[in-house]
Short mmCIF file of C-alpha atoms in Angstrom, two decimals:
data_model
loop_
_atom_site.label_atom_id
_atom_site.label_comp_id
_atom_site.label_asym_id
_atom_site.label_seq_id
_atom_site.Cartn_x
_atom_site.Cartn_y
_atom_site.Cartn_z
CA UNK N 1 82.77 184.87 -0.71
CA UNK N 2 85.11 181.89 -1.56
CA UNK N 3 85.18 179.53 1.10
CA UNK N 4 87.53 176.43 1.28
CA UNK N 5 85.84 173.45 3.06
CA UNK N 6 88.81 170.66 3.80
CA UNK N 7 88.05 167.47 4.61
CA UNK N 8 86.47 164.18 5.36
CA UNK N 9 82.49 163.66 3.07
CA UNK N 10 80.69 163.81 6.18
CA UNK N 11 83.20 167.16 7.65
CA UNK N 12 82.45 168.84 4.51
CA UNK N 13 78.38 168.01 4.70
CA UNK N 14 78.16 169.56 8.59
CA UNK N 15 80.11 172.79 7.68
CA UNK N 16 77.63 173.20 3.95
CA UNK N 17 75.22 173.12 7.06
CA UNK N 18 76.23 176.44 8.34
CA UNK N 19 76.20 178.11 5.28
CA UNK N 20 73.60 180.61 4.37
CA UNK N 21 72.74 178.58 1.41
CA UNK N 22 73.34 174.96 2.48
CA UNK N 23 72.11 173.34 -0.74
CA UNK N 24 74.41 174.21 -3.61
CA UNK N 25 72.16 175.85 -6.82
CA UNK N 26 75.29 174.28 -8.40
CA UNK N 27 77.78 171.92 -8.90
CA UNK N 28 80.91 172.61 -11.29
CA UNK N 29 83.38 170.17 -11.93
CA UNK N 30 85.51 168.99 -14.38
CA UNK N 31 85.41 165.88 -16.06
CA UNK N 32 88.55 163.36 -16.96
CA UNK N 33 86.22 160.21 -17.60
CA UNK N 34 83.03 162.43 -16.39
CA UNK N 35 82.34 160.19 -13.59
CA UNK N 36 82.57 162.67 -10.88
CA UNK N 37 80.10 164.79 -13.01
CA UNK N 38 77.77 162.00 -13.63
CA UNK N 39 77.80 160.29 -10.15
CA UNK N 40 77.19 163.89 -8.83
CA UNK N 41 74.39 164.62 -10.97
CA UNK N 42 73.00 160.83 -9.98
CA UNK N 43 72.90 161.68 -5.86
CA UNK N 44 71.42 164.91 -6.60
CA UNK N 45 68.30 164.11 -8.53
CA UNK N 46 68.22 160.57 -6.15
CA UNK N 47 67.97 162.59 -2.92
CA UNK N 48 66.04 165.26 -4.64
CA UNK N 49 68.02 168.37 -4.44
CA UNK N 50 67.36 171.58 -6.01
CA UNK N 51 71.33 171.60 -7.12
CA UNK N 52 72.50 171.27 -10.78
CA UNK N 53 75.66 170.26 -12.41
CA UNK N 54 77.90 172.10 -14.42
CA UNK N 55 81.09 170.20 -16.16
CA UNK N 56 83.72 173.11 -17.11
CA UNK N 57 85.45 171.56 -19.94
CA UNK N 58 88.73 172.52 -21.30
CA UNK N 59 89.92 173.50 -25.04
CA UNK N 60 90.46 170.60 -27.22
CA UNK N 61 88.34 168.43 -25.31
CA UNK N 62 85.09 166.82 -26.60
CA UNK N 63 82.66 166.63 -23.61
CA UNK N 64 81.07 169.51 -24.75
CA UNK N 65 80.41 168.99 -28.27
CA UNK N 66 79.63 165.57 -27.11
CA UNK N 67 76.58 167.45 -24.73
CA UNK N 68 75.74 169.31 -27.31
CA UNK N 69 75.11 166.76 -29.88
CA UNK N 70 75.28 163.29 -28.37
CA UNK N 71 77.93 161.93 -31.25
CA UNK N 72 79.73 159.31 -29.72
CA UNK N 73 82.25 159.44 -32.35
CA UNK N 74 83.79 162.65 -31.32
CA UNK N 75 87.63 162.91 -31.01
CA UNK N 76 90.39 165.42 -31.13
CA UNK N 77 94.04 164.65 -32.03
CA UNK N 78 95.28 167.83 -29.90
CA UNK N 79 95.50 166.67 -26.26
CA UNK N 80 94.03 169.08 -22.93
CA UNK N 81 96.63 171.65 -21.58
CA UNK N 82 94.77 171.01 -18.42
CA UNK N 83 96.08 168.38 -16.68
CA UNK N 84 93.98 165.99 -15.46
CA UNK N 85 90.49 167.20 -17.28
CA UNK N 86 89.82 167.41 -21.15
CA UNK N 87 89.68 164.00 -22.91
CA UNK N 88 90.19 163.61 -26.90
CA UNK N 89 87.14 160.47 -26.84
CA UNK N 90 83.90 159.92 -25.39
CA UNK N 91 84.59 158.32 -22.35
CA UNK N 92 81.53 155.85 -21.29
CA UNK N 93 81.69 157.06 -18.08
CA UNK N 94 80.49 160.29 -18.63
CA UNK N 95 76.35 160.10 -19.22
CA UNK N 96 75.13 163.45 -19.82
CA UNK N 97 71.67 162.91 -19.37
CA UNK N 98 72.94 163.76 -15.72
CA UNK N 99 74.74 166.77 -16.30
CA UNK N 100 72.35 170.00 -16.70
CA UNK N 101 75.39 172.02 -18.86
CA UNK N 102 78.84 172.08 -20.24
CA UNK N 103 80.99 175.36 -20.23
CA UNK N 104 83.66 175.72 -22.29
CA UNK N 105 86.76 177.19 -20.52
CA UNK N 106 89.38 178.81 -22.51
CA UNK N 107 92.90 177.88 -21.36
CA UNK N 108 94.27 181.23 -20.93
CA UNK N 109 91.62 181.88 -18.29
CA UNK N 110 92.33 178.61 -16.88
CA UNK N 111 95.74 179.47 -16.27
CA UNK N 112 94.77 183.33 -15.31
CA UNK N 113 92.43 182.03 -12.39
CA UNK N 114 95.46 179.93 -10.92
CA UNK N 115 97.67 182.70 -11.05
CA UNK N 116 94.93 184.83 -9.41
CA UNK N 117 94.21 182.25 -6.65
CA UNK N 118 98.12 182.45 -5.85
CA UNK N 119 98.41 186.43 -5.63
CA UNK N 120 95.15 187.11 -4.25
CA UNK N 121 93.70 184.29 -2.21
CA UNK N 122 96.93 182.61 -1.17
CA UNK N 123 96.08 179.23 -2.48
CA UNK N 124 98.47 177.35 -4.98
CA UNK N 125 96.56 175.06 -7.19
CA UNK N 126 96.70 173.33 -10.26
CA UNK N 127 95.05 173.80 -13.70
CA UNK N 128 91.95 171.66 -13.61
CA UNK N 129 90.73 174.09 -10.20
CA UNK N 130 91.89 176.54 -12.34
CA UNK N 131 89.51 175.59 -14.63
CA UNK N 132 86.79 174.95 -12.11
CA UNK N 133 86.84 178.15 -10.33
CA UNK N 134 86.49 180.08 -13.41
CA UNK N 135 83.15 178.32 -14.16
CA UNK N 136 82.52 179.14 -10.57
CA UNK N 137 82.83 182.78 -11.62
CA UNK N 138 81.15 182.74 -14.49
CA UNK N 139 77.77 181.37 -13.21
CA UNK N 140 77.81 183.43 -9.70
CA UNK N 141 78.06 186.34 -12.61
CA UNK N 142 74.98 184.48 -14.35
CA UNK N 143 72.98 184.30 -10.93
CA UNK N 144 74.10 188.17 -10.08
CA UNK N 145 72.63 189.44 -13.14
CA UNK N 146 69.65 187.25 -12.67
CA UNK N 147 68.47 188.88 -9.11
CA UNK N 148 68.95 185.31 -8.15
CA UNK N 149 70.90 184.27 -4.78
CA UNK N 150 72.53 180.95 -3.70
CA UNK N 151 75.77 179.27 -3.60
CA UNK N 152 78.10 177.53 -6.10
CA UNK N 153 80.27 174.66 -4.79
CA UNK N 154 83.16 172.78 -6.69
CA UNK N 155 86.41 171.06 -5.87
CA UNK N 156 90.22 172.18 -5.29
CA UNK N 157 91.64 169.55 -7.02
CA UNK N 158 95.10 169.60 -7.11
CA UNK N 159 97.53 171.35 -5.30
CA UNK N 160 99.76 173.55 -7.60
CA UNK N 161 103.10 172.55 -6.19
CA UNK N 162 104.32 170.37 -8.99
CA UNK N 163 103.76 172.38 -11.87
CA UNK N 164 106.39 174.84 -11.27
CA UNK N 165 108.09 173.84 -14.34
CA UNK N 166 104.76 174.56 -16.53
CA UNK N 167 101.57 176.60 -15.17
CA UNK N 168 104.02 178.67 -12.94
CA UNK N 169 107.07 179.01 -15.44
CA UNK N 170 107.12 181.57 -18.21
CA UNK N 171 108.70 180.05 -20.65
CA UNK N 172 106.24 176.95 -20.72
CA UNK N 173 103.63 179.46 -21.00
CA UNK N 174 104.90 181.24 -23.94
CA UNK N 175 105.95 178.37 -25.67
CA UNK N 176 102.46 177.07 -25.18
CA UNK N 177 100.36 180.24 -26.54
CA UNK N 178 99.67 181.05 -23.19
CA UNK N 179 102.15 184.91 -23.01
CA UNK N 180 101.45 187.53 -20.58
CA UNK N 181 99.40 189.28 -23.26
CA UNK N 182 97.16 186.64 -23.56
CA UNK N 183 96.39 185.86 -19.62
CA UNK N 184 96.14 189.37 -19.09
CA UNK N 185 91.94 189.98 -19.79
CA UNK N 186 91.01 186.93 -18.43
CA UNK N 187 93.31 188.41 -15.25
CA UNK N 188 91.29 191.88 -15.24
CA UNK N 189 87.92 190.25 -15.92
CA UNK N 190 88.34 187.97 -12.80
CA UNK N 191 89.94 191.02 -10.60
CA UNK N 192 87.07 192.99 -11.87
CA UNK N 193 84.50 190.69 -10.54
CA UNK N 194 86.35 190.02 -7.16
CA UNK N 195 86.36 193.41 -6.63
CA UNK N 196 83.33 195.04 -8.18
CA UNK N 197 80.77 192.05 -9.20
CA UNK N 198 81.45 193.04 -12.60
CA UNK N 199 82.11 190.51 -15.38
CA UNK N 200 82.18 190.39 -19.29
CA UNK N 201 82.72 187.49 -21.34
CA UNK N 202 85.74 188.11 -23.42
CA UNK N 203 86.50 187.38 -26.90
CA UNK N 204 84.23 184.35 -27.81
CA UNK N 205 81.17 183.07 -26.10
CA UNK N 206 81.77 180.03 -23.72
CA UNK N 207 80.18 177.77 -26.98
CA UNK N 208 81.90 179.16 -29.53
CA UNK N 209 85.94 178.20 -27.81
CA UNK N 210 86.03 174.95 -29.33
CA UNK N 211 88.70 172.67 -30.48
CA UNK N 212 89.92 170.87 -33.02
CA UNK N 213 87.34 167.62 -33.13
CA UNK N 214 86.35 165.33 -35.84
CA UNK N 215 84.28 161.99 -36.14
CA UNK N 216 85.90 158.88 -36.59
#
């Protein structure tokens, strides 16, 4: 069930309280400098909870090659589509040694689970909790298929208001590679899951949706 918890740190800790699962088996964020991520990741292990992070990263952004490898010369020339996440450096800020895994998140399903939270769940977001929900998805899918049981907790981000001119406008879309056609299986695959607990990866795996990096 997708739950929306709004409010103050300490408003948000008592209602976790009455949840089945109180202690998140994960974390999933996205990372602009990575120090949500890694500050997360920090209180967890500190205080000794069974919880793990999992940074969602965008297309044409390096944190996860960066994960992957640990080159700190990583860059990209093309910039995120999703505002606010996605960087084209290493950003000091971001220490993966307390992260536990990186997901690559294509754009198009991004985009798909905003559209999806509109039509279906009645929230109007932005891209980045686009972006984070999907990885929300993705590893309840993982834990389904698993036998194992828990919760997965994240943030709504940004309200989806101002980008009526781009993630809500067709013609950005198209003109951005992001047509009808191409939101479309990333739109059944979530629908399927909502509805059925069903889910297939589509098209590549979440490692192999990379981007356009280089070393300097």
């Amino acid at each position: 069930m997708l739950r929306s918890l709004v409010g103050s740190e300490m408003c948000i800790r008592d209602r976790m309280e009455l949840e089945t699962f109180c202690v998140p088996r994960w974390f999933v964020c996205g990372a602009g400098t990575g120090g949500t991520a890694s500050t997360a990741g920090r209180y967890f292990r500190y205080k000794r909870l069974d919880t793990r992070v999992c940074v969602v990263d965008p297309e044409n952004s390096v944190f996860h090659e960066y994960f992957r490898t640990r080159d700190e010369s990583l860059t990209s020339a093309v910039p995120s589509l999703i505002e606010g996440i996605g960087r084209g450096r290493v950003e000091p800020s971001f220490v993966p040694s307390c992260v536990d895994r990186v997901d690559r998140v294509p754009d198009a399903a991004s985009i798909a689970m905003v559209h999806f939270l509109k039509h279906k769940v009645g929230l109007v977001v932005g891209g980045s909790t686009g972006t984070n929900v999907y990885g929300c998805f993705r590893l309840l899918a993982e834990m389904q298929a698993a036998g194992e049981t828990g919760s997965v907790l994240s943030v709504l981000c940004d309200s989806g208001e101002r980008y009526s001119s781009s993630y809500f406008d067709p013609g950005w879309l198209q003109e951005h590679g992001l047509s009808p056609e191409r939101l479309q299986p990333f739109l059944d695959q979530i629908e399927l899951f909502w509805e059925h607990g069903n889910w297939t990866e589509i098209g590549s795996s979440p490692e192999q949706v990379g981007s356009e990096l280089s070393r300097l």
